[in-house]
């Protein structure tokens, strides 16, 4: 049994009488010490999916399916069980460190809070652990008394990571942890996260729109489009040999410097993502796909095997791998 | 010799001191030229002065010293002259959501420039042509829309259409794709490239993204703490970087290769209110740190000032570094 098993996860936002599907049947598993990257553009449902795992969404979101965390379904568990899981077993690094930290409380107080709540230790011990955590993410522990605005963007993101680690969780969900940062600071944060994963055997779900960041950090990648995973498999294979046309478009969007094919030839994807109301069982990507067939618009999509340990939701892949059926 | 479309000579912009700190030397001596029909990428981290430089190029910030020249003529900072100038040089900003008025429809957003300049004779046609050129086709479908009814990519196209409506010869774009999704990024970059190819526009594109330079630029300038530290053709600078800062920037780009060895610079970008003496990069420079006593003394990166790069566009590469042998500046 995996540490985390997500089965047919669906999230629907209710707006008046309208139902807007944001996540439409997602399945994946994750073990301790494994890393998976969730790629996709704004509106693809990647953040909604990740936040729904710990039931962090607003009440207007209707979540169905199963999120089995150490065999316990978090979607139906009691609030007290869920509270115990949050922080202590699974925690989140949010993208905007400035808005996620409380501006009027010191870093030390904010770091101690989850420790005091979950670990039944005294204030002195919590303070000592907070100092240790801060040092471990490369922020001097003498600055425990500082307020968020006194730190730079990179340091605040480090503090967020320290908070996520506070109760020694087995799973970290990192939602765009480096998006607003400069390249140099981004590299520092990626290296920090990479070291933590290697040293502690934590499982990581990392969300980003940047495939190069994900493929660097994560063993496996899942690419989401219109609320569904359209391709999943080992990162290096998805990058080097993408099978789904959407993965291909995403991986070309960030050029490799020195690659003559992308010199003076930026690569994008024409068209816009589909509106939720237009979504059906057939391929959601078909209207933007350069390789579309008539079947794509009628046939129900599934994730079909596309190589060892890989799946892709594309009829072309099905035809090549499994023969016409 | 051709007159450059846009040029800055020995440009310095200093913001007044506040809160007990020294004055901020945001741009501290820059020579840069954008030739006719050329795309130049200006690359740097936040706080390096690249946006201040971009604003000076369109006359939004008045230089403390030095000059901005358009088609060889220095800018005149009287209100009337500036208004005229801005017909020729248009600024495109990062966040299209913020740049557009939420209560203004697409037609009015694009028509705003021509109306301000009294160019209302054939306004309908101007707006239609601009929208078409910016890739919003057919234009009729978009004119009545409001910003919230469009995607981020479409909004950025409206901003670009607004810039094109004045028939400019130069576009200065500050992080034009930073807030856009990956697939849209390529589409907007294609558009900038096609504006150059089809209309002969010149462009200065400011970004933190070296991949953008590889995608669209002819030349690239790398800025650090108010100065350009390396510039040259894109191939030369990005494939054979000489300055240790350019090398570090290139080394930290994440990729899936297992042997990623980033050259991490300690700390965050330094402070324009306290620029180090000598080479301004030396406190973070690995090459300098690796030198032993006598070599360090001889190199003198911590006390010898560097000359300002000439900005000569015909040079394959220019590097402002004491430790790069055989490089003239």
PDB file of N, CA, C and O in Angstrom, chain A residues 168-237:
ATOM      1  N   UNK A 168       7.840  17.418  11.197  1.00  0.00           N
ATOM      2  CA  UNK A 168       8.438  16.251  10.540  1.00  0.00           C
ATOM      3  C   UNK A 168       7.413  15.426   9.768  1.00  0.00           C
ATOM      4  O   UNK A 168       7.160  14.269  10.060  1.00  0.00           O
ATOM      5  N   UNK A 169       6.808  16.032   8.764  1.00  0.00           N
ATOM      6  CA  UNK A 169       5.782  15.321   7.996  1.00  0.00           C
ATOM      7  C   UNK A 169       6.399  14.285   7.057  1.00  0.00           C
ATOM      8  O   UNK A 169       7.617  14.292   6.821  1.00  0.00           O
ATOM      9  N   UNK A 170       5.556  13.408   6.535  1.00  0.00           N
ATOM     10  CA  UNK A 170       6.012  12.445   5.537  1.00  0.00           C
ATOM     11  C   UNK A 170       5.727  12.914   4.121  1.00  0.00           C
ATOM     12  O   UNK A 170       6.211  12.345   3.163  1.00  0.00           O
ATOM     13  N   UNK A 171       4.870  13.940   4.034  1.00  0.00           N
ATOM     14  CA  UNK A 171       4.488  14.432   2.710  1.00  0.00           C
ATOM     15  C   UNK A 171       4.464  15.953   2.730  1.00  0.00           C
ATOM     16  O   UNK A 171       3.915  16.565   3.642  1.00  0.00           O
ATOM     17  N   UNK A 172       5.076  16.538   1.688  1.00  0.00           N
ATOM     18  CA  UNK A 172       4.988  17.992   1.521  1.00  0.00           C
ATOM     19  C   UNK A 172       4.341  18.284   0.177  1.00  0.00           C
ATOM     20  O   UNK A 172       4.726  17.694  -0.839  1.00  0.00           O
ATOM     21  N   UNK A 173       3.357  19.172   0.183  1.00  0.00           N
ATOM     22  CA  UNK A 173       2.763  19.637  -1.063  1.00  0.00           C
ATOM     23  C   UNK A 173       3.289  21.050  -1.300  1.00  0.00           C
ATOM     24  O   UNK A 173       3.044  21.943  -0.502  1.00  0.00           O
ATOM     25  N   UNK A 174       4.061  21.214  -2.356  1.00  0.00           N
ATOM     26  CA  UNK A 174       4.665  22.516  -2.635  1.00  0.00           C
ATOM     27  C   UNK A 174       3.972  23.120  -3.848  1.00  0.00           C
ATOM     28  O   UNK A 174       4.107  22.625  -4.968  1.00  0.00           O
ATOM     29  N   UNK A 175       3.210  24.203  -3.616  1.00  0.00           N
ATOM     30  CA  UNK A 175       2.430  24.825  -4.683  1.00  0.00           C
ATOM     31  C   UNK A 175       3.206  26.004  -5.262  1.00  0.00           C
ATOM     32  O   UNK A 175       3.296  27.044  -4.633  1.00  0.00           O
ATOM     33  N   UNK A 176       3.787  25.821  -6.420  1.00  0.00           N
ATOM     34  CA  UNK A 176       4.589  26.863  -7.080  1.00  0.00           C
ATOM     35  C   UNK A 176       5.600  27.493  -6.112  1.00  0.00           C
ATOM     36  O   UNK A 176       5.594  28.713  -5.934  1.00  0.00           O
ATOM     37  N   UNK A 177       6.478  26.703  -5.516  1.00  0.00           N
ATOM     38  CA  UNK A 177       7.325  27.261  -4.456  1.00  0.00           C
ATOM     39  C   UNK A 177       8.360  28.267  -4.941  1.00  0.00           C
ATOM     40  O   UNK A 177       8.897  29.013  -4.141  1.00  0.00           O
ATOM     41  N   UNK A 178       8.636  28.323  -6.229  1.00  0.00           N
ATOM     42  CA  UNK A 178       9.690  29.244  -6.687  1.00  0.00           C
ATOM     43  C   UNK A 178       9.191  30.240  -7.724  1.00  0.00           C
ATOM     44  O   UNK A 178       9.984  30.957  -8.312  1.00  0.00           O
ATOM     45  N   UNK A 179       7.877  30.312  -7.919  1.00  0.00           N
ATOM     46  CA  UNK A 179       7.374  31.060  -9.073  1.00  0.00           C
ATOM     47  C   UNK A 179       7.730  32.540  -9.085  1.00  0.00           C
ATOM     48  O   UNK A 179       8.112  33.075 -10.104  1.00  0.00           O
ATOM     49  N   UNK A 180       7.630  33.207  -7.949  1.00  0.00           N
ATOM     50  CA  UNK A 180       7.851  34.658  -7.982  1.00  0.00           C
ATOM     51  C   UNK A 180       9.314  35.033  -7.738  1.00  0.00           C
ATOM     52  O   UNK A 180       9.631  36.189  -7.557  1.00  0.00           O
ATOM     53  N   UNK A 181      10.204  34.054  -7.731  1.00  0.00           N
ATOM     54  CA  UNK A 181      11.578  34.328  -7.326  1.00  0.00           C
ATOM     55  C   UNK A 181      12.504  34.504  -8.526  1.00  0.00           C
ATOM     56  O   UNK A 181      12.268  33.976  -9.604  1.00  0.00           O
ATOM     57  N   UNK A 182      13.603  35.239  -8.309  1.00  0.00           N
ATOM     58  CA  UNK A 182      14.636  35.377  -9.322  1.00  0.00           C
ATOM     59  C   UNK A 182      15.308  34.036  -9.591  1.00  0.00           C
ATOM     60  O   UNK A 182      15.321  33.163  -8.728  1.00  0.00           O
ATOM     61  N   UNK A 183      15.907  33.909 -10.771  1.00  0.00           N
ATOM     62  CA  UNK A 183      16.508  32.618 -11.134  1.00  0.00           C
ATOM     63  C   UNK A 183      17.554  32.143 -10.127  1.00  0.00           C
ATOM     64  O   UNK A 183      17.629  30.959  -9.801  1.00  0.00           O
ATOM     65  N   UNK A 184      18.353  33.083  -9.625  1.00  0.00           N
ATOM     66  CA  UNK A 184      19.418  32.694  -8.694  1.00  0.00           C
ATOM     67  C   UNK A 184      18.809  32.189  -7.381  1.00  0.00           C
ATOM     68  O   UNK A 184      19.229  31.171  -6.846  1.00  0.00           O
ATOM     69  N   UNK A 185      17.796  32.890  -6.900  1.00  0.00           N
ATOM     70  CA  UNK A 185      17.134  32.495  -5.662  1.00  0.00           C
ATOM     71  C   UNK A 185      16.353  31.192  -5.889  1.00  0.00           C
ATOM     72  O   UNK A 185      16.332  30.305  -5.038  1.00  0.00           O
ATOM     73  N   UNK A 186      15.750  31.079  -7.051  1.00  0.00           N
ATOM     74  CA  UNK A 186      15.032  29.848  -7.391  1.00  0.00           C
ATOM     75  C   UNK A 186      15.970  28.647  -7.307  1.00  0.00           C
ATOM     76  O   UNK A 186      15.622  27.608  -6.739  1.00  0.00           O
ATOM     77  N   UNK A 187      17.164  28.801  -7.852  1.00  0.00           N
ATOM     78  CA  UNK A 187      18.115  27.687  -7.826  1.00  0.00           C
ATOM     79  C   UNK A 187      18.472  27.321  -6.391  1.00  0.00           C
ATOM     80  O   UNK A 187      18.603  26.135  -6.050  1.00  0.00           O
ATOM     81  N   UNK A 188      18.623  28.351  -5.531  1.00  0.00           N
ATOM     82  CA  UNK A 188      18.943  28.079  -4.120  1.00  0.00           C
ATOM     83  C   UNK A 188      17.814  27.296  -3.456  1.00  0.00           C
ATOM     84  O   UNK A 188      18.061  26.331  -2.731  1.00  0.00           O
ATOM     85  N   UNK A 189      16.563  27.707  -3.716  1.00  0.00           N
ATOM     86  CA  UNK A 189      15.417  27.036  -3.097  1.00  0.00           C
ATOM     87  C   UNK A 189      15.290  25.604  -3.630  1.00  0.00           C
ATOM     88  O   UNK A 189      15.019  24.661  -2.881  1.00  0.00           O
ATOM     89  N   UNK A 190      15.505  25.428  -4.928  1.00  0.00           N
ATOM     90  CA  UNK A 190      15.416  24.080  -5.499  1.00  0.00           C
ATOM     91  C   UNK A 190      16.473  23.167  -4.886  1.00  0.00           C
ATOM     92  O   UNK A 190      16.211  22.003  -4.580  1.00  0.00           O
ATOM     93  N   UNK A 191      17.666  23.716  -4.692  1.00  0.00           N
ATOM     94  CA  UNK A 191      18.720  22.899  -4.108  1.00  0.00           C
ATOM     95  C   UNK A 191      18.371  22.523  -2.664  1.00  0.00           C
ATOM     96  O   UNK A 191      18.552  21.384  -2.249  1.00  0.00           O
ATOM     97  N   UNK A 192      17.817  23.499  -1.931  1.00  0.00           N
ATOM     98  CA  UNK A 192      17.408  23.234  -0.552  1.00  0.00           C
ATOM     99  C   UNK A 192      16.354  22.130  -0.512  1.00  0.00           C
ATOM    100  O   UNK A 192      16.477  21.157   0.245  1.00  0.00           O
ATOM    101  N   UNK A 193      15.321  22.263  -1.345  1.00  0.00           N
ATOM    102  CA  UNK A 193      14.261  21.249  -1.363  1.00  0.00           C
ATOM    103  C   UNK A 193      14.816  19.884  -1.750  1.00  0.00           C
ATOM    104  O   UNK A 193      14.476  18.872  -1.145  1.00  0.00           O
ATOM    105  N   UNK A 194      15.691  19.876  -2.747  1.00  0.00           N
ATOM    106  CA  UNK A 194      16.288  18.619  -3.200  1.00  0.00           C
ATOM    107  C   UNK A 194      17.069  17.938  -2.081  1.00  0.00           C
ATOM    108  O   UNK A 194      16.938  16.733  -1.856  1.00  0.00           O
ATOM    109  N   UNK A 195      17.856  18.718  -1.340  1.00  0.00           N
ATOM    110  CA  UNK A 195      18.641  18.159  -0.223  1.00  0.00           C
ATOM    111  C   UNK A 195      17.729  17.598   0.858  1.00  0.00           C
ATOM    112  O   UNK A 195      17.986  16.515   1.391  1.00  0.00           O
ATOM    113  N   UNK A 196      16.651  18.339   1.163  1.00  0.00           N
ATOM    114  CA  UNK A 196      15.740  17.896   2.221  1.00  0.00           C
ATOM    115  C   UNK A 196      15.096  16.565   1.853  1.00  0.00           C
ATOM    116  O   UNK A 196      14.970  15.665   2.686  1.00  0.00           O
ATOM    117  N   UNK A 197      14.691  16.446   0.602  1.00  0.00           N
ATOM    118  CA  UNK A 197      14.046  15.214   0.159  1.00  0.00           C
ATOM    119  C   UNK A 197      15.031  14.057   0.255  1.00  0.00           C
ATOM    120  O   UNK A 197      14.714  12.985   0.782  1.00  0.00           O
ATOM    121  N   UNK A 198      16.250  14.292  -0.220  1.00  0.00           N
ATOM    122  CA  UNK A 198      17.260  13.223  -0.195  1.00  0.00           C
ATOM    123  C   UNK A 198      17.570  12.803   1.239  1.00  0.00           C
ATOM    124  O   UNK A 198      17.657  11.622   1.550  1.00  0.00           O
ATOM    125  N   UNK A 199      17.734  13.781   2.128  1.00  0.00           N
ATOM    126  CA  UNK A 199      18.169  13.472   3.488  1.00  0.00           C
ATOM    127  C   UNK A 199      17.066  12.882   4.353  1.00  0.00           C
ATOM    128  O   UNK A 199      17.329  12.097   5.246  1.00  0.00           O
ATOM    129  N   UNK A 200      15.814  13.285   4.106  1.00  0.00           N
ATOM    130  CA  UNK A 200      14.777  12.919   5.055  1.00  0.00           C
ATOM    131  C   UNK A 200      13.794  11.884   4.518  1.00  0.00           C
ATOM    132  O   UNK A 200      12.984  11.361   5.267  1.00  0.00           O
ATOM    133  N   UNK A 201      13.849  11.602   3.241  1.00  0.00           N
ATOM    134  CA  UNK A 201      12.924  10.622   2.688  1.00  0.00           C
ATOM    135  C   UNK A 201      11.475  11.075   2.700  1.00  0.00           C
ATOM    136  O   UNK A 201      10.551  10.278   2.775  1.00  0.00           O
ATOM    137  N   UNK A 202      11.259  12.397   2.626  1.00  0.00           N
ATOM    138  CA  UNK A 202       9.894  12.926   2.574  1.00  0.00           C
ATOM    139  C   UNK A 202       9.336  12.731   1.162  1.00  0.00           C
ATOM    140  O   UNK A 202      10.072  12.818   0.183  1.00  0.00           O
ATOM    141  N   UNK A 203       8.041  12.457   1.077  1.00  0.00           N
ATOM    142  CA  UNK A 203       7.392  12.447  -0.220  1.00  0.00           C
ATOM    143  C   UNK A 203       7.005  13.866  -0.612  1.00  0.00           C
ATOM    144  O   UNK A 203       6.610  14.653   0.245  1.00  0.00           O
ATOM    145  N   UNK A 204       7.152  14.218  -1.885  1.00  0.00           N
ATOM    146  CA  UNK A 204       6.859  15.587  -2.299  1.00  0.00           C
ATOM    147  C   UNK A 204       5.926  15.594  -3.506  1.00  0.00           C
ATOM    148  O   UNK A 204       6.131  14.847  -4.464  1.00  0.00           O
ATOM    149  N   UNK A 205       4.889  16.430  -3.432  1.00  0.00           N
ATOM    150  CA  UNK A 205       4.081  16.750  -4.603  1.00  0.00           C
ATOM    151  C   UNK A 205       4.383  18.199  -4.921  1.00  0.00           C
ATOM    152  O   UNK A 205       4.141  19.085  -4.110  1.00  0.00           O
ATOM    153  N   UNK A 206       4.970  18.440  -6.085  1.00  0.00           N
ATOM    154  CA  UNK A 206       5.347  19.810  -6.416  1.00  0.00           C
ATOM    155  C   UNK A 206       4.547  20.269  -7.634  1.00  0.00           C
ATOM    156  O   UNK A 206       4.464  19.573  -8.628  1.00  0.00           O
ATOM    157  N   UNK A 207       3.975  21.461  -7.495  1.00  0.00           N
ATOM    158  CA  UNK A 207       3.120  21.981  -8.552  1.00  0.00           C
ATOM    159  C   UNK A 207       3.806  23.157  -9.220  1.00  0.00           C
ATOM    160  O   UNK A 207       4.337  24.028  -8.534  1.00  0.00           O
ATOM    161  N   UNK A 208       3.815  23.172 -10.543  1.00  0.00           N
ATOM    162  CA  UNK A 208       4.417  24.299 -11.237  1.00  0.00           C
ATOM    163  C   UNK A 208       3.931  24.348 -12.676  1.00  0.00           C
ATOM    164  O   UNK A 208       3.461  23.346 -13.215  1.00  0.00           O
ATOM    165  N   UNK A 209       4.055  25.520 -13.285  1.00  0.00           N
ATOM    166  CA  UNK A 209       3.766  25.604 -14.709  1.00  0.00           C
ATOM    167  C   UNK A 209       5.054  25.424 -15.491  1.00  0.00           C
ATOM    168  O   UNK A 209       5.049  25.377 -16.711  1.00  0.00           O
ATOM    169  N   UNK A 210       6.179  25.328 -14.785  1.00  0.00           N
ATOM    170  CA  UNK A 210       7.479  25.306 -15.446  1.00  0.00           C
ATOM    171  C   UNK A 210       8.012  23.875 -15.472  1.00  0.00           C
ATOM    172  O   UNK A 210       8.472  23.336 -14.472  1.00  0.00           O
ATOM    173  N   UNK A 211       7.950  23.260 -16.656  1.00  0.00           N
ATOM    174  CA  UNK A 211       8.363  21.868 -16.779  1.00  0.00           C
ATOM    175  C   UNK A 211       9.833  21.665 -16.437  1.00  0.00           C
ATOM    176  O   UNK A 211      10.215  20.630 -15.900  1.00  0.00           O
ATOM    177  N   UNK A 212      10.667  22.668 -16.724  1.00  0.00           N
ATOM    178  CA  UNK A 212      12.091  22.465 -16.478  1.00  0.00           C
ATOM    179  C   UNK A 212      12.364  22.387 -14.978  1.00  0.00           C
ATOM    180  O   UNK A 212      13.190  21.594 -14.529  1.00  0.00           O
ATOM    181  N   UNK A 213      11.641  23.184 -14.189  1.00  0.00           N
ATOM    182  CA  UNK A 213      11.787  23.124 -12.738  1.00  0.00           C
ATOM    183  C   UNK A 213      11.333  21.758 -12.223  1.00  0.00           C
ATOM    184  O   UNK A 213      12.013  21.101 -11.434  1.00  0.00           O
ATOM    185  N   UNK A 214      10.178  21.301 -12.707  1.00  0.00           N
ATOM    186  CA  UNK A 214       9.632  20.033 -12.225  1.00  0.00           C
ATOM    187  C   UNK A 214      10.513  18.856 -12.612  1.00  0.00           C
ATOM    188  O   UNK A 214      10.779  17.967 -11.805  1.00  0.00           O
ATOM    189  N   UNK A 215      10.950  18.849 -13.855  1.00  0.00           N
ATOM    190  CA  UNK A 215      11.714  17.688 -14.300  1.00  0.00           C
ATOM    191  C   UNK A 215      13.039  17.627 -13.558  1.00  0.00           C
ATOM    192  O   UNK A 215      13.606  16.562 -13.359  1.00  0.00           O
ATOM    193  N   UNK A 216      13.498  18.795 -13.132  1.00  0.00           N
ATOM    194  CA  UNK A 216      14.731  18.824 -12.374  1.00  0.00           C
ATOM    195  C   UNK A 216      14.539  18.260 -10.965  1.00  0.00           C
ATOM    196  O   UNK A 216      15.385  17.545 -10.441  1.00  0.00           O
ATOM    197  N   UNK A 217      13.388  18.590 -10.370  1.00  0.00           N
ATOM    198  CA  UNK A 217      13.147  18.243  -8.965  1.00  0.00           C
ATOM    199  C   UNK A 217      12.525  16.861  -8.777  1.00  0.00           C
ATOM    200  O   UNK A 217      12.701  16.232  -7.745  1.00  0.00           O
ATOM    201  N   UNK A 218      11.724  16.420  -9.722  1.00  0.00           N
ATOM    202  CA  UNK A 218      10.844  15.279  -9.456  1.00  0.00           C
ATOM    203  C   UNK A 218      11.182  14.063 -10.320  1.00  0.00           C
ATOM    204  O   UNK A 218      11.527  14.205 -11.486  1.00  0.00           O
ATOM    205  N   UNK A 219      11.030  12.875  -9.707  1.00  0.00           N
ATOM    206  CA  UNK A 219      11.261  11.638 -10.463  1.00  0.00           C
ATOM    207  C   UNK A 219      10.161  11.422 -11.489  1.00  0.00           C
ATOM    208  O   UNK A 219      10.397  10.969 -12.594  1.00  0.00           O
ATOM    209  N   UNK A 220       8.926  11.713 -11.056  1.00  0.00           N
ATOM    210  CA  UNK A 220       7.808  11.501 -11.965  1.00  0.00           C
ATOM    211  C   UNK A 220       7.087  12.808 -12.232  1.00  0.00           C
ATOM    212  O   UNK A 220       7.101  13.722 -11.414  1.00  0.00           O
ATOM    213  N   UNK A 221       6.418  12.864 -13.369  1.00  0.00           N
ATOM    214  CA  UNK A 221       5.677  14.053 -13.767  1.00  0.00           C
ATOM    215  C   UNK A 221       4.266  13.672 -14.177  1.00  0.00           C
ATOM    216  O   UNK A 221       4.072  12.632 -14.819  1.00  0.00           O
ATOM    217  N   UNK A 222       3.310  14.497 -13.794  1.00  0.00           N
ATOM    218  CA  UNK A 222       1.958  14.350 -14.305  1.00  0.00           C
ATOM    219  C   UNK A 222       1.578  15.678 -14.941  1.00  0.00           C
ATOM    220  O   UNK A 222       1.728  16.724 -14.322  1.00  0.00           O
ATOM    221  N   UNK A 223       1.130  15.646 -16.175  1.00  0.00           N
ATOM    222  CA  UNK A 223       0.746  16.871 -16.872  1.00  0.00           C
ATOM    223  C   UNK A 223      -0.775  16.954 -16.885  1.00  0.00           C
ATOM    224  O   UNK A 223      -1.450  16.020 -17.311  1.00  0.00           O
ATOM    225  N   UNK A 224      -1.295  18.077 -16.384  1.00  0.00           N
ATOM    226  CA  UNK A 224      -2.753  18.239 -16.329  1.00  0.00           C
ATOM    227  C   UNK A 224      -3.243  19.209 -17.388  1.00  0.00           C
ATOM    228  O   UNK A 224      -2.606  20.218 -17.672  1.00  0.00           O
ATOM    229  N   UNK A 225      -4.377  18.872 -17.961  1.00  0.00           N
ATOM    230  CA  UNK A 225      -5.037  19.768 -18.911  1.00  0.00           C
ATOM    231  C   UNK A 225      -6.534  19.683 -18.671  1.00  0.00           C
ATOM    232  O   UNK A 225      -7.088  18.576 -18.655  1.00  0.00           O
ATOM    233  N   UNK A 226      -7.169  20.814 -18.486  1.00  0.00           N
ATOM    234  CA  UNK A 226      -8.626  20.874 -18.288  1.00  0.00           C
ATOM    235  C   UNK A 226      -9.105  19.895 -17.227  1.00  0.00           C
ATOM    236  O   UNK A 226     -10.085  19.181 -17.413  1.00  0.00           O
ATOM    237  N   UNK A 227      -8.384  19.836 -16.102  1.00  0.00           N
ATOM    238  CA  UNK A 227      -8.855  19.046 -14.975  1.00  0.00           C
ATOM    239  C   UNK A 227      -8.505  17.571 -15.004  1.00  0.00           C
ATOM    240  O   UNK A 227      -8.912  16.824 -14.118  1.00  0.00           O
ATOM    241  N   UNK A 228      -7.779  17.155 -16.021  1.00  0.00           N
ATOM    242  CA  UNK A 228      -7.418  15.743 -16.104  1.00  0.00           C
ATOM    243  C   UNK A 228      -5.909  15.590 -16.279  1.00  0.00           C
ATOM    244  O   UNK A 228      -5.250  16.474 -16.823  1.00  0.00           O
ATOM    245  N   UNK A 229      -5.387  14.444 -15.832  1.00  0.00           N
ATOM    246  CA  UNK A 229      -4.004  14.124 -16.169  1.00  0.00           C
ATOM    247  C   UNK A 229      -4.008  13.598 -17.599  1.00  0.00           C
ATOM    248  O   UNK A 229      -4.749  12.670 -17.920  1.00  0.00           O
ATOM    249  N   UNK A 230      -3.219  14.213 -18.470  1.00  0.00           N
ATOM    250  CA  UNK A 230      -3.174  13.755 -19.855  1.00  0.00           C
ATOM    251  C   UNK A 230      -1.922  12.923 -20.139  1.00  0.00           C
ATOM    252  O   UNK A 230      -1.874  12.176 -21.109  1.00  0.00           O
ATOM    253  N   UNK A 231      -0.897  13.082 -19.286  1.00  0.00           N
ATOM    254  CA  UNK A 231       0.282  12.234 -19.435  1.00  0.00           C
ATOM    255  C   UNK A 231       0.979  12.131 -18.089  1.00  0.00           C
ATOM    256  O   UNK A 231       1.069  13.100 -17.342  1.00  0.00           O
ATOM    257  N   UNK A 232       1.458  10.917 -17.773  1.00  0.00           N
ATOM    258  CA  UNK A 232       2.156  10.710 -16.507  1.00  0.00           C
ATOM    259  C   UNK A 232       3.244   9.672 -16.718  1.00  0.00           C
ATOM    260  O   UNK A 232       3.072   8.728 -17.496  1.00  0.00           O
ATOM    261  N   UNK A 233       4.384   9.883 -16.061  1.00  0.00           N
ATOM    262  CA  UNK A 233       5.483   8.937 -16.209  1.00  0.00           C
ATOM    263  C   UNK A 233       6.774   9.521 -15.678  1.00  0.00           C
ATOM    264  O   UNK A 233       6.785  10.610 -15.102  1.00  0.00           O
ATOM    265  N   UNK A 234       7.900   8.808 -15.872  1.00  0.00           N
ATOM    266  CA  UNK A 234       9.190   9.310 -15.399  1.00  0.00           C
ATOM    267  C   UNK A 234       9.540  10.647 -16.067  1.00  0.00           C
ATOM    268  O   UNK A 234       9.371  10.791 -17.279  1.00  0.00           O
ATOM    269  N   UNK A 235      10.015  11.599 -15.270  1.00  0.00           N
ATOM    270  CA  UNK A 235      10.262  12.962 -15.775  1.00  0.00           C
ATOM    271  C   UNK A 235      11.138  12.996 -17.005  1.00  0.00           C
ATOM    272  O   UNK A 235      10.809  13.636 -18.000  1.00  0.00           O
ATOM    273  N   UNK A 236      12.277  12.310 -16.929  1.00  0.00           N
ATOM    274  CA  UNK A 236      13.233  12.432 -18.018  1.00  0.00           C
ATOM    275  C   UNK A 236      12.594  11.957 -19.325  1.00  0.00           C
ATOM    276  O   UNK A 236      12.801  12.558 -20.381  1.00  0.00           O
ATOM    277  N   UNK A 237      11.774  10.906 -19.242  1.00  0.00           N
ATOM    278  CA  UNK A 237      11.141  10.403 -20.467  1.00  0.00           C
ATOM    279  C   UNK A 237      10.083  11.364 -20.991  1.00  0.00           C
ATOM    280  O   UNK A 237       9.965  11.555 -22.201  1.00  0.00           O
TER     281      UNK A 237
END
